[in-house]
mmCIF file of C-alpha atoms and ligand atoms in Angstrom:
data_model
loop_
_atom_site.group_PDB
_atom_site.id
_atom_site.type_symbol
_atom_site.label_atom_id
_atom_site.label_comp_id
_atom_site.label_asym_id
_atom_site.label_seq_id
_atom_site.Cartn_x
_atom_site.Cartn_y
_atom_site.Cartn_z
ATOM 1 C CA MET A 1 24.345 -18.278 -3.178
ATOM 2 C CA HIS A 2 21.630 -20.379 -1.535
ATOM 3 C CA THR A 3 18.303 -18.547 -1.172
ATOM 4 C CA LEU A 4 16.283 -19.364 1.962
ATOM 5 C CA VAL A 5 12.520 -18.814 2.102
ATOM 6 C CA MET A 6 11.302 -18.411 5.690
ATOM 7 C CA LYS A 7 8.097 -17.474 7.535
ATOM 8 C CA GLY A 8 7.201 -16.107 10.961
ATOM 9 C CA LYS A 9 9.259 -14.641 13.807
ATOM 10 C CA ASP A 10 12.426 -16.588 12.933
ATOM 11 C CA ALA A 11 12.324 -15.125 9.440
ATOM 12 C CA LEU A 12 12.172 -11.570 10.810
ATOM 13 C CA LYS A 13 15.067 -12.241 13.178
ATOM 14 C CA LYS A 14 17.206 -13.836 10.474
ATOM 15 C CA GLY A 15 16.262 -11.047 8.044
ATOM 16 C CA ALA A 16 17.288 -8.327 10.489
ATOM 17 C CA GLU A 17 20.596 -10.090 11.201
ATOM 18 C CA LEU A 18 21.348 -10.198 7.479
ATOM 19 C CA ILE A 19 20.383 -6.532 6.992
ATOM 20 C CA ASN A 20 22.667 -5.558 9.865
ATOM 21 C CA VAL A 21 25.669 -7.264 8.249
ATOM 22 C CA GLY A 22 25.022 -5.489 4.949
ATOM 23 C CA GLU A 23 23.034 -8.156 3.102
ATOM 24 C CA VAL A 24 19.933 -7.840 0.948
ATOM 25 C CA VAL A 25 16.616 -9.426 2.032
ATOM 26 C CA ALA A 26 13.276 -9.696 0.216
ATOM 27 C CA PHE A 27 10.244 -8.901 2.387
ATOM 28 C CA PRO A 28 6.478 -8.682 1.926
ATOM 29 C CA THR A 29 4.542 -5.417 1.842
ATOM 30 C CA GLU A 30 0.906 -4.669 1.053
ATOM 31 C CA THR A 31 1.855 -3.287 -2.372
ATOM 32 C CA VAL A 32 4.441 -5.738 -3.774
ATOM 33 C CA TYR A 33 7.450 -7.586 -2.287
ATOM 34 C CA GLY A 34 10.484 -5.372 -1.639
ATOM 35 C CA LEU A 35 14.202 -6.048 -1.909
ATOM 36 C CA GLY A 36 15.626 -4.344 1.166
ATOM 37 C CA ALA A 37 18.989 -3.200 2.493
ATOM 38 C CA ASP A 38 20.161 -0.913 5.315
ATOM 39 C CA ALA A 39 19.483 2.549 3.850
ATOM 40 C CA PHE A 40 22.622 3.939 5.517
ATOM 41 C CA ASN A 41 24.976 1.269 4.163
ATOM 42 C CA ASP A 42 26.267 2.171 0.681
ATOM 43 C CA ALA A 43 27.752 -1.257 -0.023
ATOM 44 C CA ALA A 44 24.505 -3.010 0.956
ATOM 45 C CA VAL A 45 22.423 -0.664 -1.202
ATOM 46 C CA LYS A 46 24.695 -1.375 -4.169
ATOM 47 C CA LYS A 47 23.877 -5.085 -3.756
ATOM 48 C CA ILE A 48 20.195 -4.292 -4.425
ATOM 49 C CA PHE A 49 21.088 -2.793 -7.795
ATOM 50 C CA GLU A 50 23.276 -5.824 -8.586
ATOM 51 C CA ALA A 51 20.632 -8.389 -7.586
ATOM 52 C CA LYS A 52 17.975 -6.631 -9.676
ATOM 53 C CA GLY A 53 20.187 -5.654 -12.581
ATOM 54 C CA ARG A 54 18.750 -2.179 -12.022
ATOM 55 C CA PRO A 55 20.296 0.974 -13.518
ATOM 56 C CA SER A 56 21.856 3.047 -10.727
ATOM 57 C CA ASP A 57 20.026 6.223 -11.782
ATOM 58 C CA ASN A 58 16.679 4.802 -10.648
ATOM 59 C CA PRO A 59 16.149 5.707 -6.967
ATOM 60 C CA LEU A 60 14.967 3.454 -4.120
ATOM 61 C CA ILE A 61 12.254 4.083 -1.546
ATOM 62 C CA VAL A 62 13.214 4.333 2.125
ATOM 63 C CA HIS A 63 10.874 2.257 4.303
ATOM 64 C CA ILE A 64 10.227 3.107 7.948
ATOM 65 C CA ALA A 65 8.197 1.310 10.640
ATOM 66 C CA ASP A 66 6.886 4.487 12.338
ATOM 67 C CA ASP A 67 7.612 8.196 12.212
ATOM 68 C CA SER A 68 10.368 8.110 14.866
ATOM 69 C CA ARG A 69 13.068 8.019 12.147
ATOM 70 C CA LEU A 70 11.417 10.467 9.771
ATOM 71 C CA HIS A 71 13.197 13.630 10.866
ATOM 72 C CA GLU A 72 16.622 12.073 10.411
ATOM 73 C CA LEU A 73 15.816 11.394 6.777
ATOM 74 C CA VAL A 74 14.225 14.638 5.564
ATOM 75 C CA THR A 75 15.059 18.292 6.155
ATOM 76 C CA ASP A 76 11.589 19.678 6.467
ATOM 77 C CA VAL A 77 8.080 18.255 6.670
ATOM 78 C CA SER A 78 5.535 20.711 5.234
ATOM 79 C CA GLU A 79 2.035 21.078 6.687
ATOM 80 C CA GLU A 80 0.644 19.443 3.551
ATOM 81 C CA ALA A 81 3.036 16.506 3.889
ATOM 82 C CA LYS A 82 1.936 16.101 7.507
ATOM 83 C CA ILE A 83 -1.706 15.917 6.386
ATOM 84 C CA VAL A 84 -0.927 13.306 3.731
ATOM 85 C CA MET A 85 1.086 11.215 6.144
ATOM 86 C CA LYS A 86 -1.537 11.451 8.876
ATOM 87 C CA THR A 87 -4.298 10.424 6.471
ATOM 88 C CA PHE A 88 -2.619 7.717 4.393
ATOM 89 C CA MET A 89 0.328 6.354 6.401
ATOM 90 C CA PRO A 90 0.866 3.570 7.146
ATOM 91 C CA GLY A 91 -0.391 2.601 3.693
ATOM 92 C CA PRO A 92 0.413 2.214 -0.012
ATOM 93 C CA ILE A 93 1.892 5.669 -0.611
ATOM 94 C CA THR A 94 5.421 7.069 -0.953
ATOM 95 C CA VAL A 95 6.012 10.728 -0.202
ATOM 96 C CA ILE A 96 8.963 12.505 -1.833
ATOM 97 C CA MET A 97 10.607 15.166 0.330
ATOM 98 C CA LYS A 98 13.943 16.996 0.480
ATOM 99 C CA LYS A 99 16.528 14.577 1.848
ATOM 100 C CA SER A 100 18.877 15.149 4.777
ATOM 101 C CA ASP A 101 22.641 14.737 4.400
ATOM 102 C CA ILE A 102 22.716 11.303 6.015
ATOM 103 C CA VAL A 103 20.673 9.682 3.240
ATOM 104 C CA PRO A 104 23.268 8.289 0.802
ATOM 105 C CA LEU A 105 23.095 9.477 -2.795
ATOM 106 C CA CYS A 106 23.174 5.887 -4.030
ATOM 107 C CA VAL A 107 19.703 5.453 -2.446
ATOM 108 C CA THR A 108 18.272 8.530 -4.179
ATOM 109 C CA ALA A 109 20.181 8.073 -7.434
ATOM 110 C CA GLY A 110 21.892 11.402 -6.892
ATOM 111 C CA LEU A 111 18.656 13.355 -6.296
ATOM 112 C CA ASP A 112 18.358 15.793 -3.397
ATOM 113 C CA THR A 113 14.999 14.253 -2.509
ATOM 114 C CA VAL A 114 14.074 10.960 -0.869
ATOM 115 C CA GLY A 115 10.965 8.776 -1.139
ATOM 116 C CA ILE A 116 9.580 7.776 2.261
ATOM 117 C CA ARG A 117 7.121 4.944 2.778
ATOM 118 C CA MET A 118 5.555 3.372 5.873
ATOM 119 C CA PRO A 119 3.905 0.093 4.836
ATOM 120 C CA SER A 120 0.629 -0.981 6.428
ATOM 121 C CA ASN A 121 1.648 -4.653 6.149
ATOM 122 C CA GLU A 122 2.346 -5.851 9.714
ATOM 123 C CA THR A 123 5.154 -8.214 8.689
ATOM 124 C CA ALA A 124 6.869 -5.401 6.794
ATOM 125 C CA ARG A 125 6.702 -3.024 9.745
ATOM 126 C CA ALA A 126 7.798 -5.707 12.242
ATOM 127 C CA PHE A 127 10.755 -6.515 9.970
ATOM 128 C CA ILE A 128 11.849 -2.880 9.622
ATOM 129 C CA LYS A 129 11.518 -2.394 13.394
ATOM 130 C CA GLU A 130 13.636 -5.504 14.023
ATOM 131 C CA CYS A 131 16.300 -4.139 11.628
ATOM 132 C CA GLY A 132 16.548 -0.978 13.730
ATOM 133 C CA THR A 133 17.386 1.037 10.621
ATOM 134 C CA PRO A 134 15.406 2.471 7.706
ATOM 135 C CA VAL A 135 15.250 -0.063 4.874
ATOM 136 C CA ALA A 136 15.861 1.090 1.298
ATOM 137 C CA ALA A 137 13.971 -1.042 -1.196
ATOM 138 C CA PRO A 138 12.628 -1.237 -4.733
ATOM 139 C CA SER A 139 10.353 -4.084 -5.854
ATOM 140 C CA ALA A 140 11.951 -7.546 -5.561
ATOM 141 C CA ASN A 141 11.893 -8.431 -9.275
ATOM 142 C CA ARG A 142 14.701 -8.505 -11.834
ATOM 143 C CA SER A 143 14.825 -5.086 -13.512
ATOM 144 C CA THR A 144 12.070 -4.686 -16.171
ATOM 145 C CA HIS A 145 10.237 -7.905 -15.132
ATOM 146 C CA ILE A 146 6.799 -8.042 -13.473
ATOM 147 C CA SER A 147 6.684 -6.984 -9.810
ATOM 148 C CA PRO A 148 6.268 -9.890 -7.352
ATOM 149 C CA THR A 149 3.187 -10.211 -5.142
ATOM 150 C CA SER A 150 4.151 -13.545 -3.528
ATOM 151 C CA ALA A 151 7.295 -15.173 -2.135
ATOM 152 C CA ALA A 152 7.140 -17.643 -5.042
ATOM 153 C CA ASP A 153 7.282 -14.782 -7.564
ATOM 154 C CA VAL A 154 10.330 -13.365 -5.775
ATOM 155 C CA PHE A 155 12.010 -16.782 -5.718
ATOM 156 C CA GLU A 156 11.572 -17.083 -9.471
ATOM 157 C CA ASP A 157 13.543 -13.872 -10.109
ATOM 158 C CA MET A 158 15.947 -13.894 -7.159
ATOM 159 C CA ASN A 159 16.852 -17.540 -6.495
ATOM 160 C CA GLY A 160 20.625 -17.712 -6.039
ATOM 161 C CA ARG A 161 20.977 -13.910 -6.008
ATOM 162 C CA ILE A 162 19.952 -13.064 -2.410
ATOM 163 C CA PRO A 163 20.293 -14.976 0.901
ATOM 164 C CA LEU A 164 16.696 -14.723 2.206
ATOM 165 C CA ILE A 165 13.079 -14.202 1.188
ATOM 166 C CA ILE A 166 10.649 -13.522 4.042
ATOM 167 C CA ASP A 167 7.352 -15.151 3.082
ATOM 168 C CA GLY A 168 4.390 -13.097 4.298
ATOM 169 C CA GLY A 169 1.763 -14.472 1.915
ATOM 170 C CA ASP A 170 0.214 -12.602 -0.985
ATOM 171 C CA SER A 171 0.398 -8.799 -1.180
ATOM 172 C CA GLN A 172 -3.014 -7.375 -0.340
ATOM 173 C CA VAL A 173 -2.971 -4.292 -2.593
ATOM 174 C CA GLY A 174 -1.041 -5.773 -5.502
ATOM 175 C CA ILE A 175 0.505 -2.788 -7.333
ATOM 176 C CA GLU A 176 3.304 -0.448 -6.260
ATOM 177 C CA SER A 177 2.702 2.525 -3.997
ATOM 178 C CA THR A 178 1.350 5.831 -5.223
ATOM 179 C CA ILE A 179 4.324 8.196 -5.438
ATOM 180 C CA LEU A 180 3.515 11.756 -4.406
ATOM 181 C CA ASP A 181 6.180 14.414 -4.877
ATOM 182 C CA MET A 182 5.817 16.960 -2.086
ATOM 183 C CA SER A 183 9.171 18.605 -2.720
ATOM 184 C CA THR A 184 7.639 20.940 -5.295
ATOM 185 C CA ASP A 185 5.041 23.735 -4.900
ATOM 186 C CA VAL A 186 2.048 21.716 -6.027
ATOM 187 C CA PRO A 187 2.015 18.078 -4.849
ATOM 188 C CA THR A 188 2.444 15.920 -7.943
ATOM 189 C CA ILE A 189 1.663 12.255 -8.472
ATOM 190 C CA LEU A 190 4.696 10.687 -10.127
ATOM 191 C CA ARG A 191 3.237 7.177 -10.144
ATOM 192 C CA PRO A 192 -0.457 6.375 -9.631
ATOM 193 C CA GLY A 193 -1.429 3.670 -7.154
ATOM 194 C CA ALA A 194 -4.183 2.496 -4.836
ATOM 195 C CA ILE A 195 -4.244 5.906 -3.144
ATOM 196 C CA THR A 196 -5.775 7.767 -6.055
ATOM 197 C CA ALA A 197 -5.612 11.389 -7.222
ATOM 198 C CA GLU A 198 -9.233 11.773 -6.143
ATOM 199 C CA MET A 199 -8.387 10.571 -2.608
ATOM 200 C CA LEU A 200 -5.403 12.913 -2.373
ATOM 201 C CA ALA A 201 -7.281 15.890 -3.786
ATOM 202 C CA ARG A 202 -9.823 15.410 -1.041
ATOM 203 C CA VAL A 203 -7.261 16.252 1.634
ATOM 204 C CA LEU A 204 -4.919 18.526 -0.329
ATOM 205 C CA GLY A 205 -7.326 20.576 -2.398
ATOM 206 C CA ALA A 206 -5.345 19.938 -5.558
ATOM 207 C CA VAL A 207 -2.703 17.517 -6.836
ATOM 208 C CA LYS A 208 -1.089 17.399 -10.184
ATOM 209 C CA THR A 209 -1.201 14.096 -11.988
ATOM 210 C CA PHE A 210 1.850 13.274 -13.992
ATOM 211 C CA SER A 211 1.888 14.513 -17.573
ATOM 212 C CA GLY A 212 4.616 15.671 -19.900
ATOM 213 C CA LYS A 213 8.146 14.613 -20.605
ATOM 214 C CA VAL A 214 10.705 13.608 -18.001
ATOM 215 C CA VAL A 215 14.357 14.397 -18.205
ATOM 216 C CA VAL A 216 15.615 12.986 -14.888
ATOM 217 C CA ALA A 217 14.285 9.558 -13.910
ATOM 218 C CA LYS A 218 11.934 10.752 -11.198
ATOM 219 C CA ALA A 219 9.460 7.884 -11.119
ATOM 220 C CA PRO A 220 9.654 4.309 -12.281
ATOM 221 C CA GLY A 221 8.470 3.342 -15.672
ATOM 222 C CA MET A 222 9.019 6.748 -17.221
ATOM 223 C CA LYS A 223 12.457 6.169 -18.549
ATOM 224 C CA TYR A 224 12.769 2.389 -18.564
ATOM 225 C CA LYS A 225 10.666 -0.464 -19.806
ATOM 226 C CA HIS A 226 8.771 -1.838 -16.805
ATOM 227 C CA TYR A 227 6.368 -4.501 -15.701
ATOM 228 C CA ALA A 228 7.080 -6.492 -18.818
ATOM 229 C CA PRO A 229 5.994 -10.110 -19.213
ATOM 230 C CA ALA A 230 8.286 -12.448 -21.142
ATOM 231 C CA CYS A 231 6.078 -12.400 -24.254
ATOM 232 C CA GLU A 232 4.214 -9.923 -26.435
ATOM 233 C CA THR A 233 1.411 -8.162 -24.566
ATOM 234 C CA VAL A 234 -1.383 -5.949 -25.897
ATOM 235 C CA VAL A 235 -4.333 -4.096 -24.398
ATOM 236 C CA ALA A 236 -7.752 -4.718 -25.989
ATOM 237 C CA LYS A 237 -10.122 -1.774 -25.818
ATOM 238 C CA ASP A 238 -13.157 -4.001 -25.248
ATOM 239 C CA ALA A 239 -14.302 -7.638 -25.145
ATOM 240 C CA GLU A 240 -14.915 -7.736 -28.911
ATOM 241 C CA SER A 241 -11.395 -6.598 -29.783
ATOM 242 C CA ALA A 242 -9.964 -9.008 -27.229
ATOM 243 C CA ILE A 243 -11.775 -11.880 -28.933
ATOM 244 C CA ALA A 244 -10.708 -10.702 -32.394
ATOM 245 C CA ALA A 245 -7.053 -10.390 -31.298
ATOM 246 C CA TYR A 246 -7.215 -13.828 -29.681
ATOM 247 C CA ASP A 247 -8.647 -15.532 -32.756
ATOM 248 C CA THR A 248 -6.147 -13.823 -35.079
ATOM 249 C CA ALA A 249 -3.207 -14.774 -32.854
ATOM 250 C CA GLU A 250 -4.406 -18.359 -32.629
ATOM 251 C CA GLY A 251 -4.840 -18.481 -36.399
ATOM 252 C CA GLU A 252 -1.206 -17.409 -36.733
ATOM 253 C CA GLY A 253 -0.089 -20.332 -34.568
ATOM 254 C CA HIS A 254 0.262 -18.451 -31.277
ATOM 255 C CA THR A 255 -0.952 -19.602 -27.856
ATOM 256 C CA PRO A 256 -2.888 -16.537 -26.681
ATOM 257 C CA VAL A 257 -4.517 -15.798 -23.340
ATOM 258 C CA ILE A 258 -7.001 -13.093 -22.365
ATOM 259 C CA ILE A 259 -6.799 -11.374 -18.976
ATOM 260 C CA ALA A 260 -10.127 -9.767 -18.128
ATOM 261 C CA THR A 261 -12.757 -9.008 -15.501
ATOM 262 C CA SER A 262 -15.266 -11.710 -14.536
ATOM 263 C CA GLY A 263 -17.969 -10.052 -16.652
ATOM 264 C CA THR A 264 -15.870 -10.209 -19.816
ATOM 265 C CA CYS A 265 -14.587 -13.710 -19.030
ATOM 266 C CA GLY A 266 -18.214 -14.871 -19.203
ATOM 267 C CA LEU A 267 -18.246 -13.895 -22.901
ATOM 268 C CA LEU A 268 -15.073 -15.693 -23.951
ATOM 269 C CA GLU A 269 -16.513 -19.205 -24.416
ATOM 270 C CA ASN A 270 -13.642 -21.718 -24.472
ATOM 271 C CA ARG A 271 -10.855 -19.235 -25.171
ATOM 272 C CA THR A 272 -8.042 -19.454 -22.597
ATOM 273 C CA HIS A 273 -8.451 -16.668 -20.073
ATOM 274 C CA ILE A 274 -7.498 -15.478 -16.597
ATOM 275 C CA ASP A 275 -10.234 -13.948 -14.457
ATOM 276 C CA LEU A 276 -9.233 -10.837 -12.501
ATOM 277 C CA GLY A 277 -12.473 -10.726 -10.490
ATOM 278 C CA SER A 278 -14.997 -7.901 -10.440
ATOM 279 C CA SER A 279 -14.249 -5.250 -7.816
ATOM 280 C CA ASP A 280 -11.513 -2.638 -8.237
ATOM 281 C CA GLU A 281 -9.659 -4.080 -5.238
ATOM 282 C CA GLU A 282 -9.767 -7.643 -6.610
ATOM 283 C CA ILE A 283 -8.534 -6.524 -10.025
ATOM 284 C CA CYS A 284 -5.658 -4.587 -8.453
ATOM 285 C CA ARG A 285 -4.709 -7.481 -6.156
ATOM 286 C CA ASN A 286 -4.751 -10.016 -8.989
ATOM 287 C CA ILE A 287 -3.175 -8.182 -11.927
ATOM 288 C CA TYR A 288 0.488 -9.089 -11.426
ATOM 289 C CA ALA A 289 -0.259 -12.707 -10.484
ATOM 290 C CA ALA A 290 -2.341 -12.871 -13.694
ATOM 291 C CA LEU A 291 0.535 -11.508 -15.802
ATOM 292 C CA HIS A 292 2.930 -13.956 -14.154
ATOM 293 C CA ARG A 293 0.612 -16.859 -14.917
ATOM 294 C CA ALA A 294 -0.088 -15.617 -18.430
ATOM 295 C CA GLU A 295 3.563 -15.527 -19.472
ATOM 296 C CA LYS A 296 3.863 -19.160 -18.346
ATOM 297 C CA ILE A 297 0.874 -20.559 -20.207
ATOM 298 C CA ALA A 298 0.865 -18.369 -23.322
ATOM 299 C CA ASP A 299 3.098 -16.603 -25.807
ATOM 300 C CA PHE A 300 0.706 -13.746 -26.546
ATOM 301 C CA ILE A 301 -1.106 -11.839 -23.784
ATOM 302 C CA ILE A 302 -4.238 -9.790 -24.370
ATOM 303 C CA CYS A 303 -5.385 -7.719 -21.417
ATOM 304 C CA GLU A 304 -8.764 -6.057 -21.436
ATOM 305 C CA HIS A 305 -8.839 -2.266 -20.901
ATOM 306 C CA LEU A 306 -9.944 -1.903 -17.295
ATOM 307 C CA GLY A 307 -10.760 1.810 -17.015
ATOM 308 C CA ASP A 308 -9.153 5.242 -16.890
ATOM 309 C CA SER A 309 -9.811 6.507 -13.394
ATOM 310 C CA GLY A 310 -9.630 5.384 -9.775
ATOM 311 C CA ILE A 311 -7.770 2.214 -8.803
ATOM 312 C CA CYS A 312 -8.351 0.610 -12.211
ATOM 313 C CA GLY A 313 -6.768 3.685 -13.798
ATOM 314 C CA SER A 314 -3.658 2.953 -11.708
ATOM 315 C CA VAL A 315 -3.759 -0.709 -12.708
ATOM 316 C CA MET A 316 -3.974 0.319 -16.370
ATOM 317 C CA ASN A 317 -0.943 2.559 -15.909
ATOM 318 C CA ARG A 318 1.061 -0.646 -15.274
ATOM 319 C CA VAL A 319 -0.672 -2.782 -17.906
ATOM 320 C CA MET A 320 -0.099 -0.122 -20.578
ATOM 321 C CA LYS A 321 3.610 -0.277 -19.755
ATOM 322 C CA SER A 322 3.564 -4.078 -19.885
ATOM 323 C CA ALA A 323 2.085 -3.730 -23.351
ATOM 324 C CA GLY A 324 4.510 -1.002 -24.384
ATOM 325 C CA GLY A 325 1.414 1.124 -25.065
ATOM 326 C CA LYS A 326 0.045 -1.221 -27.713
ATOM 327 C CA VAL A 327 -3.779 -1.122 -27.922
ATOM 328 C CA VAL A 328 -5.870 -3.308 -30.265
HETATM 329 P P1 AMP B 401 10.374 0.534 -7.653
HETATM 330 O O1 AMP B 401 9.056 0.656 -6.976
HETATM 331 O O2 AMP B 401 10.872 -0.867 -7.704
HETATM 332 O O3 AMP B 401 10.431 1.090 -9.024
HETATM 333 O O4 AMP B 401 11.403 1.438 -6.813
HETATM 334 C C1 AMP B 401 11.169 2.649 -6.228
HETATM 335 C C2 AMP B 401 10.692 3.779 -7.108
HETATM 336 O O5 AMP B 401 10.378 4.915 -6.293
HETATM 337 C C3 AMP B 401 11.741 4.274 -8.079
HETATM 338 O O6 AMP B 401 11.657 3.681 -9.344
HETATM 339 C C4 AMP B 401 11.539 5.765 -8.145
HETATM 340 O O7 AMP B 401 11.017 6.229 -9.339
HETATM 341 C C5 AMP B 401 10.643 6.124 -6.994
HETATM 342 N N1 AMP B 401 11.408 7.071 -6.168
HETATM 343 C C6 AMP B 401 12.171 6.784 -5.111
HETATM 344 N N2 AMP B 401 12.773 7.889 -4.638
HETATM 345 C C7 AMP B 401 12.404 8.907 -5.436
HETATM 346 C C8 AMP B 401 12.703 10.297 -5.492
HETATM 347 N N3 AMP B 401 13.527 10.877 -4.620
HETATM 348 N N4 AMP B 401 12.148 11.039 -6.459
HETATM 349 C C9 AMP B 401 11.318 10.471 -7.350
HETATM 350 N N5 AMP B 401 10.990 9.158 -7.373
HETATM 351 C C10 AMP B 401 11.523 8.381 -6.419
HETATM 352 MG MG1 MG B 402 9.789 -1.913 -9.498
#
């Protein structure tokens, strides 16, 4: 299959045409690029799983352009869910609610709940509107690989596997949406993101952050390996351990690289490194592009520990998974 990469109005029109004949299209969002299909078309949704090589028990998120389609998709919107949606949507958050009968089980991986997201990215919303149907989508990477934050990243994983990539430039947020389960008594964060627990607690009073063991695959990265670069990756607890790990790896004949904040990069002398920037937002926006670049130029990736709370806490949630939890 030939994979087109297109920009602008024509891309949206072509994308919507493909969605409406049951094809799969990659599109930009503020979090990461998505791999979309008509949420009501079983055969189209199955193509997403095929293109990604994704296990079918990992659910997809249903993307909407505005709240006009919301009530078709869920059975009941609680007062708390209304508050969350009013405060944070459109934006980088997915809200899990009880699904209605018309949402196919292949979208929700057999669950009786559905994840709803309204992206803030204008291209994403214009595309979904043009499709005239809710768009089911996971991230547009091959299963277990790093999530794409540019059309070029998508092309690398999906060339020949899908008919079209809509190029909307770099993703502004850079990591996947916060997933908030509102189908249970206490709202629970299943996956941290740029909308943090602190931000949610401010409007909800309390949210549970995810802890404990999972039996059903409720959120990504709990059951499967995720966000993994092509080579060994470790987290260094500080600049000193990053340098030590680098020098050891180099001594053993590896080609290491350090991914770190600007402050730390200033201490690395002529060791190969990738600068994530300084602010939380910059670090979040740059992390996946950095991992993509790192796996190309090195065979051993050392990422500095970036913090435990706020946006950097969410970034570290992904990096820890990239590293398979390995800290040096
Ligand atoms: P991705 O961001 O590529 O991993 O794809 C969407 C993710 O949203 C899935 O991995 C799910 O874990 C999460 N998700 C979607 N729907 C649900 C749901 N009903 N319950 C829990 N998590 C969900
Ligand atoms: Mg993903």
